[in-house]
PDB file of C-alpha atoms in Angstrom:
ATOM      1  CA  UNK B   1     130.256 115.072 107.935  1.00  0.00           C
ATOM      2  CA  UNK B   2     128.661 112.039 109.622  1.00  0.00           C
ATOM      3  CA  UNK B   3     130.155 112.714 113.043  1.00  0.00           C
ATOM      4  CA  UNK B   4     127.522 115.430 113.521  1.00  0.00           C
ATOM      5  CA  UNK B   5     125.274 114.820 116.515  1.00  0.00           C
ATOM      6  CA  UNK B   6     122.150 114.841 114.318  1.00  0.00           C
ATOM      7  CA  UNK B   7     123.143 111.359 113.144  1.00  0.00           C
ATOM      8  CA  UNK B   8     123.688 109.838 116.582  1.00  0.00           C
ATOM      9  CA  UNK B   9     120.070 108.567 116.971  1.00  0.00           C
ATOM     10  CA  UNK B  10     120.398 106.668 113.690  1.00  0.00           C
ATOM     11  CA  UNK B  11     123.735 105.166 114.671  1.00  0.00           C
ATOM     12  CA  UNK B  12     122.280 104.008 118.006  1.00  0.00           C
ATOM     13  CA  UNK B  13     119.250 102.445 116.341  1.00  0.00           C
ATOM     14  CA  UNK B  14     121.372 100.610 113.798  1.00  0.00           C
ATOM     15  CA  UNK B  15     123.621  99.346 116.576  1.00  0.00           C
ATOM     16  CA  UNK B  16     120.496  97.953 118.257  1.00  0.00           C
ATOM     17  CA  UNK B  17     119.642  96.113 115.050  1.00  0.00           C
ATOM     18  CA  UNK B  18     123.166  94.746 114.824  1.00  0.00           C
ATOM     19  CA  UNK B  19     123.116  93.536 118.428  1.00  0.00           C
ATOM     20  CA  UNK B  20     119.871  91.682 117.663  1.00  0.00           C
ATOM     21  CA  UNK B  21     121.402  90.106 114.565  1.00  0.00           C
ATOM     22  CA  UNK B  22     118.958  91.846 112.267  1.00  0.00           C
ATOM     23  CA  UNK B  23     119.368  93.734 108.994  1.00  0.00           C
ATOM     24  CA  UNK B  24     117.116  96.591 107.826  1.00  0.00           C
ATOM     25  CA  UNK B  25     116.173  96.756 104.146  1.00  0.00           C
ATOM     26  CA  UNK B  26     116.307 100.202 102.525  1.00  0.00           C
ATOM     27  CA  UNK B  27     115.724 101.228  98.937  1.00  0.00           C
ATOM     28  CA  UNK B  28     116.127 104.480  96.984  1.00  0.00           C
ATOM     29  CA  UNK B  29     113.589 105.929  94.531  1.00  0.00           C
ATOM     30  CA  UNK B  30     114.214 109.137  92.595  1.00  0.00           C
ATOM     31  CA  UNK B  31     111.375 110.705  90.602  1.00  0.00           C
ATOM     32  CA  UNK B  32     110.970 112.767  87.419  1.00  0.00           C
ATOM     33  CA  UNK B  33     113.948 111.578  85.366  1.00  0.00           C
ATOM     34  CA  UNK B  34     113.688 112.600  81.699  1.00  0.00           C
ATOM     35  CA  UNK B  35     117.143 113.244  80.261  1.00  0.00           C
ATOM     36  CA  UNK B  36     120.804 113.490  81.280  1.00  0.00           C
ATOM     37  CA  UNK B  37     121.426 116.566  83.426  1.00  0.00           C
ATOM     38  CA  UNK B  38     124.179 117.700  85.802  1.00  0.00           C
ATOM     39  CA  UNK B  39     121.875 116.874  88.728  1.00  0.00           C
ATOM     40  CA  UNK B  40     121.352 113.349  87.420  1.00  0.00           C
ATOM     41  CA  UNK B  41     125.104 112.953  87.046  1.00  0.00           C
ATOM     42  CA  UNK B  42     125.538 113.954  90.684  1.00  0.00           C
ATOM     43  CA  UNK B  43     122.942 111.420  91.781  1.00  0.00           C
ATOM     44  CA  UNK B  44     124.411 108.613  89.682  1.00  0.00           C
ATOM     45  CA  UNK B  45     127.904 109.337  90.984  1.00  0.00           C
ATOM     46  CA  UNK B  46     126.779 109.492  94.618  1.00  0.00           C
ATOM     47  CA  UNK B  47     124.748 106.288  94.426  1.00  0.00           C
ATOM     48  CA  UNK B  48     127.437 104.512  92.436  1.00  0.00           C
ATOM     49  CA  UNK B  49     130.285 105.447  94.767  1.00  0.00           C
ATOM     50  CA  UNK B  50     128.193 104.322  97.746  1.00  0.00           C
ATOM     51  CA  UNK B  51     127.042 101.140  95.976  1.00  0.00           C
ATOM     52  CA  UNK B  52     123.419 102.060  96.615  1.00  0.00           C
ATOM     53  CA  UNK B  53     121.012 100.645  93.991  1.00  0.00           C
ATOM     54  CA  UNK B  54     118.888 103.400  92.449  1.00  0.00           C
ATOM     55  CA  UNK B  55     115.369 103.222  91.039  1.00  0.00           C
ATOM     56  CA  UNK B  56     114.699 106.052  88.600  1.00  0.00           C
ATOM     57  CA  UNK B  57     111.031 106.854  88.004  1.00  0.00           C
ATOM     58  CA  UNK B  58     111.179 108.003  84.363  1.00  0.00           C
ATOM     59  CA  UNK B  59     108.437 110.066  82.683  1.00  0.00           C
ATOM     60  CA  UNK B  60     107.765 108.115  79.445  1.00  0.00           C
ATOM     61  CA  UNK B  61     106.117 110.880  77.433  1.00  0.00           C
ATOM     62  CA  UNK B  62     109.031 113.269  77.984  1.00  0.00           C
ATOM     63  CA  UNK B  63     112.042 110.981  77.697  1.00  0.00           C
ATOM     64  CA  UNK B  64     113.949 109.409  74.842  1.00  0.00           C
ATOM     65  CA  UNK B  65     117.140 107.873  73.553  1.00  0.00           C
ATOM     66  CA  UNK B  66     119.483 110.306  75.326  1.00  0.00           C
ATOM     67  CA  UNK B  67     118.601 108.979  78.771  1.00  0.00           C
ATOM     68  CA  UNK B  68     118.613 105.397  77.519  1.00  0.00           C
ATOM     69  CA  UNK B  69     122.153 105.816  76.188  1.00  0.00           C
ATOM     70  CA  UNK B  70     123.340 107.406  79.431  1.00  0.00           C
ATOM     71  CA  UNK B  71     121.922 104.635  81.620  1.00  0.00           C
ATOM     72  CA  UNK B  72     122.965 101.731  79.412  1.00  0.00           C
ATOM     73  CA  UNK B  73     126.129 101.031  81.404  1.00  0.00           C
ATOM     74  CA  UNK B  74     124.686 101.843  84.856  1.00  0.00           C
ATOM     75  CA  UNK B  75     124.294  98.356  86.322  1.00  0.00           C
ATOM     76  CA  UNK B  76     122.987  99.681  89.645  1.00  0.00           C
ATOM     77  CA  UNK B  77     120.036 101.552  88.117  1.00  0.00           C
ATOM     78  CA  UNK B  78     116.465 100.298  87.695  1.00  0.00           C
ATOM     79  CA  UNK B  79     113.967 102.190  85.509  1.00  0.00           C
ATOM     80  CA  UNK B  80     110.317 102.442  86.595  1.00  0.00           C
ATOM     81  CA  UNK B  81     107.285 104.020  84.904  1.00  0.00           C
ATOM     82  CA  UNK B  82     106.386 107.498  86.221  1.00  0.00           C
ATOM     83  CA  UNK B  83     102.894 107.913  84.783  1.00  0.00           C
ATOM     84  CA  UNK B  84     102.866 109.180  81.221  1.00  0.00           C
ATOM     85  CA  UNK B  85     103.614 112.925  80.961  1.00  0.00           C
ATOM     86  CA  UNK B  86     103.351 114.085  84.601  1.00  0.00           C
ATOM     87  CA  UNK B  87     100.404 116.299  83.665  1.00  0.00           C
ATOM     88  CA  UNK B  88      97.973 117.447  86.342  1.00  0.00           C
ATOM     89  CA  UNK B  89      94.379 116.702  85.308  1.00  0.00           C
ATOM     90  CA  UNK B  90      92.782 117.526  88.652  1.00  0.00           C
ATOM     91  CA  UNK B  91      90.583 120.588  89.043  1.00  0.00           C
ATOM     92  CA  UNK B  92      91.824 123.814  90.625  1.00  0.00           C
ATOM     93  CA  UNK B  93      90.575 122.754  94.063  1.00  0.00           C
ATOM     94  CA  UNK B  94      91.812 119.183  93.923  1.00  0.00           C
ATOM     95  CA  UNK B  95      95.154 117.645  94.787  1.00  0.00           C
ATOM     96  CA  UNK B  96      97.421 117.274  91.792  1.00  0.00           C
ATOM     97  CA  UNK B  97      97.200 113.970  89.994  1.00  0.00           C
ATOM     98  CA  UNK B  98      97.606 112.555  86.515  1.00  0.00           C
ATOM     99  CA  UNK B  99      96.071 109.148  87.175  1.00  0.00           C
ATOM    100  CA  UNK B 100      92.764 110.235  88.663  1.00  0.00           C
ATOM    101  CA  UNK B 101      89.124 109.901  87.694  1.00  0.00           C
ATOM    102  CA  UNK B 102      88.888 113.136  85.725  1.00  0.00           C
ATOM    103  CA  UNK B 103      89.410 111.357  82.392  1.00  0.00           C
ATOM    104  CA  UNK B 104      87.980 108.120  80.973  1.00  0.00           C
ATOM    105  CA  UNK B 105      89.701 105.081  82.437  1.00  0.00           C
ATOM    106  CA  UNK B 106      90.538 103.656  79.030  1.00  0.00           C
ATOM    107  CA  UNK B 107      92.438 106.849  78.135  1.00  0.00           C
ATOM    108  CA  UNK B 108      94.489 106.793  81.347  1.00  0.00           C
ATOM    109  CA  UNK B 109      95.188 103.071  81.093  1.00  0.00           C
ATOM    110  CA  UNK B 110      96.100 103.431  77.434  1.00  0.00           C
ATOM    111  CA  UNK B 111      98.749 106.003  78.327  1.00  0.00           C
ATOM    112  CA  UNK B 112     100.136 103.741  81.032  1.00  0.00           C
ATOM    113  CA  UNK B 113     100.294 100.812  78.632  1.00  0.00           C
ATOM    114  CA  UNK B 114     102.182 102.922  76.106  1.00  0.00           C
ATOM    115  CA  UNK B 115     104.513 104.231  78.802  1.00  0.00           C
ATOM    116  CA  UNK B 116     105.362 100.738  79.972  1.00  0.00           C
ATOM    117  CA  UNK B 117     106.080  99.514  76.452  1.00  0.00           C
ATOM    118  CA  UNK B 118     108.157 102.578  75.599  1.00  0.00           C
ATOM    119  CA  UNK B 119     110.418 102.333  78.644  1.00  0.00           C
ATOM    120  CA  UNK B 120     110.757  98.585  78.216  1.00  0.00           C
ATOM    121  CA  UNK B 121     112.049  99.212  74.671  1.00  0.00           C
ATOM    122  CA  UNK B 122     114.358 102.051  75.685  1.00  0.00           C
ATOM    123  CA  UNK B 123     115.804 100.354  78.790  1.00  0.00           C
ATOM    124  CA  UNK B 124     115.653  96.586  78.188  1.00  0.00           C
ATOM    125  CA  UNK B 125     118.350  95.750  80.746  1.00  0.00           C
ATOM    126  CA  UNK B 126     117.224  98.258  83.374  1.00  0.00           C
ATOM    127  CA  UNK B 127     113.431  98.146  83.159  1.00  0.00           C
ATOM    128  CA  UNK B 128     111.153  97.022  85.979  1.00  0.00           C
ATOM    129  CA  UNK B 129     107.341  96.949  85.488  1.00  0.00           C
ATOM    130  CA  UNK B 130     106.817  99.149  88.537  1.00  0.00           C
ATOM    131  CA  UNK B 131     104.319 102.019  88.320  1.00  0.00           C
ATOM    132  CA  UNK B 132     105.174 105.194  90.216  1.00  0.00           C
ATOM    133  CA  UNK B 133     102.149 107.525  89.940  1.00  0.00           C
ATOM    134  CA  UNK B 134     103.012 111.221  89.631  1.00  0.00           C
ATOM    135  CA  UNK B 135     102.396 112.958  92.961  1.00  0.00           C
ATOM    136  CA  UNK B 136     102.057 109.438  94.427  1.00  0.00           C
ATOM    137  CA  UNK B 137      98.354 109.398  93.610  1.00  0.00           C
ATOM    138  CA  UNK B 138      96.240 107.019  91.535  1.00  0.00           C
ATOM    139  CA  UNK B 139      92.480 106.444  91.475  1.00  0.00           C
ATOM    140  CA  UNK B 140      91.647 103.230  93.321  1.00  0.00           C
ATOM    141  CA  UNK B 141      89.399 102.132  90.456  1.00  0.00           C
ATOM    142  CA  UNK B 142      92.395 101.970  88.092  1.00  0.00           C
ATOM    143  CA  UNK B 143      94.591  99.741  90.225  1.00  0.00           C
ATOM    144  CA  UNK B 144      92.898  96.373  89.474  1.00  0.00           C
ATOM    145  CA  UNK B 145      93.591  96.916  85.753  1.00  0.00           C
ATOM    146  CA  UNK B 146      97.347  97.443  86.189  1.00  0.00           C
ATOM    147  CA  UNK B 147      98.426  93.762  86.148  1.00  0.00           C
ATOM    148  CA  UNK B 148      96.597  93.312  82.856  1.00  0.00           C
ATOM    149  CA  UNK B 149      98.753  96.065  81.369  1.00  0.00           C
ATOM    150  CA  UNK B 150     101.902  94.288  82.476  1.00  0.00           C
ATOM    151  CA  UNK B 151     102.651  96.054  85.758  1.00  0.00           C
ATOM    152  CA  UNK B 152     104.004  93.854  88.537  1.00  0.00           C
ATOM    153  CA  UNK B 153     103.808  96.368  91.377  1.00  0.00           C
ATOM    154  CA  UNK B 154     102.860  99.881  92.431  1.00  0.00           C
ATOM    155  CA  UNK B 155     104.947 102.415  94.361  1.00  0.00           C
ATOM    156  CA  UNK B 156     103.360 105.354  96.191  1.00  0.00           C
ATOM    157  CA  UNK B 157     104.138 107.095  99.494  1.00  0.00           C
ATOM    158  CA  UNK B 158     103.398 105.907 103.009  1.00  0.00           C
ATOM    159  CA  UNK B 159     102.700 102.643 104.773  1.00  0.00           C
ATOM    160  CA  UNK B 160     101.316  99.855 102.608  1.00  0.00           C
ATOM    161  CA  UNK B 161      97.683  98.986 103.273  1.00  0.00           C
ATOM    162  CA  UNK B 162      96.927  95.448 104.363  1.00  0.00           C
ATOM    163  CA  UNK B 163      94.135  95.108 101.770  1.00  0.00           C
ATOM    164  CA  UNK B 164      96.379  96.055  98.862  1.00  0.00           C
ATOM    165  CA  UNK B 165      95.082  94.817  95.490  1.00  0.00           C
ATOM    166  CA  UNK B 166      98.594  94.303  94.065  1.00  0.00           C
ATOM    167  CA  UNK B 167     102.176  94.278  95.373  1.00  0.00           C
ATOM    168  CA  UNK B 168     103.320  97.610  96.795  1.00  0.00           C
ATOM    169  CA  UNK B 169     106.875  98.904  97.116  1.00  0.00           C
ATOM    170  CA  UNK B 170     106.371 102.241  98.816  1.00  0.00           C
ATOM    171  CA  UNK B 171     108.554 105.129  99.897  1.00  0.00           C
ATOM    172  CA  UNK B 172     108.410 106.550 103.428  1.00  0.00           C
ATOM    173  CA  UNK B 173     111.043 109.296 103.794  1.00  0.00           C
ATOM    174  CA  UNK B 174     110.777 112.274 101.399  1.00  0.00           C
ATOM    175  CA  UNK B 175     113.862 114.458 101.719  1.00  0.00           C
ATOM    176  CA  UNK B 176     112.314 117.511  99.971  1.00  0.00           C
ATOM    177  CA  UNK B 177     110.454 120.320 101.797  1.00  0.00           C
ATOM    178  CA  UNK B 178     107.677 120.713  99.229  1.00  0.00           C
ATOM    179  CA  UNK B 179     105.609 123.153 101.282  1.00  0.00           C
ATOM    180  CA  UNK B 180     108.470 125.410 102.326  1.00  0.00           C
ATOM    181  CA  UNK B 181     111.867 125.921 100.747  1.00  0.00           C
ATOM    182  CA  UNK B 182     111.313 123.238  98.079  1.00  0.00           C
ATOM    183  CA  UNK B 183     114.866 122.189  98.875  1.00  0.00           C
ATOM    184  CA  UNK B 184     116.241 119.672 101.332  1.00  0.00           C
ATOM    185  CA  UNK B 185     114.462 119.195 104.657  1.00  0.00           C
ATOM    186  CA  UNK B 186     116.228 119.554 107.993  1.00  0.00           C
ATOM    187  CA  UNK B 187     118.751 116.856 108.773  1.00  0.00           C
ATOM    188  CA  UNK B 188     117.600 116.187 112.344  1.00  0.00           C
ATOM    189  CA  UNK B 189     113.971 115.886 111.234  1.00  0.00           C
ATOM    190  CA  UNK B 190     114.823 113.393 108.506  1.00  0.00           C
ATOM    191  CA  UNK B 191     117.003 111.318 110.814  1.00  0.00           C
ATOM    192  CA  UNK B 192     114.155 111.196 113.357  1.00  0.00           C
ATOM    193  CA  UNK B 193     111.733 109.982 110.675  1.00  0.00           C
ATOM    194  CA  UNK B 194     114.132 107.285 109.558  1.00  0.00           C
ATOM    195  CA  UNK B 195     114.669 106.114 113.145  1.00  0.00           C
ATOM    196  CA  UNK B 196     110.878 105.954 113.629  1.00  0.00           C
ATOM    197  CA  UNK B 197     110.537 103.808 110.500  1.00  0.00           C
ATOM    198  CA  UNK B 198     113.327 101.520 111.704  1.00  0.00           C
ATOM    199  CA  UNK B 199     111.661 101.083 115.089  1.00  0.00           C
ATOM    200  CA  UNK B 200     108.418 100.201 113.343  1.00  0.00           C
ATOM    201  CA  UNK B 201     110.231  97.537 111.315  1.00  0.00           C
ATOM    202  CA  UNK B 202     112.000  96.216 114.414  1.00  0.00           C
ATOM    203  CA  UNK B 203     108.577  95.748 115.998  1.00  0.00           C
ATOM    204  CA  UNK B 204     107.369  93.557 113.160  1.00  0.00           C
ATOM    205  CA  UNK B 205     106.483  95.548 110.035  1.00  0.00           C
ATOM    206  CA  UNK B 206     108.378  93.818 107.216  1.00  0.00           C
ATOM    207  CA  UNK B 207     108.094  96.599 104.605  1.00  0.00           C
ATOM    208  CA  UNK B 208     111.387  97.796 103.118  1.00  0.00           C
ATOM    209  CA  UNK B 209     111.981 101.463 103.969  1.00  0.00           C
ATOM    210  CA  UNK B 210     111.882 103.659 100.880  1.00  0.00           C
ATOM    211  CA  UNK B 211     113.818 106.926 100.632  1.00  0.00           C
ATOM    212  CA  UNK B 212     112.356 109.342  98.061  1.00  0.00           C
ATOM    213  CA  UNK B 213     114.417 111.952  96.228  1.00  0.00           C
ATOM    214  CA  UNK B 214     113.922 114.332  93.290  1.00  0.00           C
ATOM    215  CA  UNK B 215     117.330 115.088  91.802  1.00  0.00           C
ATOM    216  CA  UNK B 216     116.108 118.001  89.661  1.00  0.00           C
ATOM    217  CA  UNK B 217     115.209 120.124  92.708  1.00  0.00           C
ATOM    218  CA  UNK B 218     118.010 119.152  95.081  1.00  0.00           C
ATOM    219  CA  UNK B 219     119.848 121.989  96.775  1.00  0.00           C
ATOM    220  CA  UNK B 220     123.041 121.726  98.825  1.00  0.00           C
ATOM    221  CA  UNK B 221     121.104 120.553 101.890  1.00  0.00           C
ATOM    222  CA  UNK B 222     119.476 117.699  99.977  1.00  0.00           C
ATOM    223  CA  UNK B 223     122.753 116.500  98.495  1.00  0.00           C
ATOM    224  CA  UNK B 224     124.475 116.814 101.861  1.00  0.00           C
ATOM    225  CA  UNK B 225     121.828 114.727 103.596  1.00  0.00           C
ATOM    226  CA  UNK B 226     121.937 112.021 100.943  1.00  0.00           C
ATOM    227  CA  UNK B 227     125.720 111.855 101.074  1.00  0.00           C
ATOM    228  CA  UNK B 228     125.692 111.590 104.876  1.00  0.00           C
ATOM    229  CA  UNK B 229     122.929 108.976 104.817  1.00  0.00           C
ATOM    230  CA  UNK B 230     124.919 106.779 102.460  1.00  0.00           C
ATOM    231  CA  UNK B 231     128.051 107.236 104.569  1.00  0.00           C
ATOM    232  CA  UNK B 232     126.320 106.212 107.816  1.00  0.00           C
ATOM    233  CA  UNK B 233     124.302 103.315 106.414  1.00  0.00           C
ATOM    234  CA  UNK B 234     126.569 102.083 103.657  1.00  0.00           C
ATOM    235  CA  UNK B 235     129.197 100.710 105.990  1.00  0.00           C
ATOM    236  CA  UNK B 236     126.876  99.522 108.753  1.00  0.00           C
ATOM    237  CA  UNK B 237     126.297  95.746 108.977  1.00  0.00           C
ATOM    238  CA  UNK B 238     122.657  96.250 110.025  1.00  0.00           C
ATOM    239  CA  UNK B 239     121.659  97.889 106.719  1.00  0.00           C
ATOM    240  CA  UNK B 240     121.181  96.447 103.253  1.00  0.00           C
ATOM    241  CA  UNK B 241     120.348  98.801 100.383  1.00  0.00           C
ATOM    242  CA  UNK B 242     118.291  96.772  97.928  1.00  0.00           C
ATOM    243  CA  UNK B 243     117.354  97.106  94.273  1.00  0.00           C
ATOM    244  CA  UNK B 244     113.649  97.311  93.486  1.00  0.00           C
ATOM    245  CA  UNK B 245     113.961  94.210  91.326  1.00  0.00           C
ATOM    246  CA  UNK B 246     115.245  92.207  94.302  1.00  0.00           C
ATOM    247  CA  UNK B 247     112.518  93.483  96.623  1.00  0.00           C
ATOM    248  CA  UNK B 248     109.788  92.550  94.153  1.00  0.00           C
ATOM    249  CA  UNK B 249     110.879  88.970  93.667  1.00  0.00           C
ATOM    250  CA  UNK B 250     108.260  86.475  94.927  1.00  0.00           C
TER     251      UNK B 250
END
């Protein structure tokens, strides 16, 4: 699988890191977990076999004891807070978001507080006070209140701003083609994006590189890419897959 030419640019870039005595930090975030499903089992097995730590962004208002029981023995899994119910409150012309300015701030923050407490109770050994906003969007006015609710960090999509009001642990490579097939994106395109992120880090950006997945919508292409990615990076000395909890330590 990983001897395909599409992966050669990544292998060359990682060899450059190795020659320089450097190690790239990667992390894996998967969104929209609610309950045990065959797709979740596939993800857990793939990450576990590859020894890749997994951060599951769990939707508090839709989850329960079934997922908690399934994850209880999964030492490599971290649970983060994925909003409250993943409900779009934006108008018909606006971009989808649950944590926007369409509702009173105290209502939105109250839901987030309840979501944090619920997941902390359900997943005491796996929980991390990391907020993952649905659709990677949150109103800027809400962010300063997050530490007071108990959140230690925020995770959205894209490069972290320098003027960030709280710690950010972002994702940068989304493997799903949301505007087309809604399945896995092309392998060569994803490899090129990852190489570009690595080159940016080599030049001085110290952000960990976040890979974003959504197990519930994965098709064969998405699973194939993830499997190949773990195969190429998992045994390379210039890559370290990190848990969110480790990346958020002071």
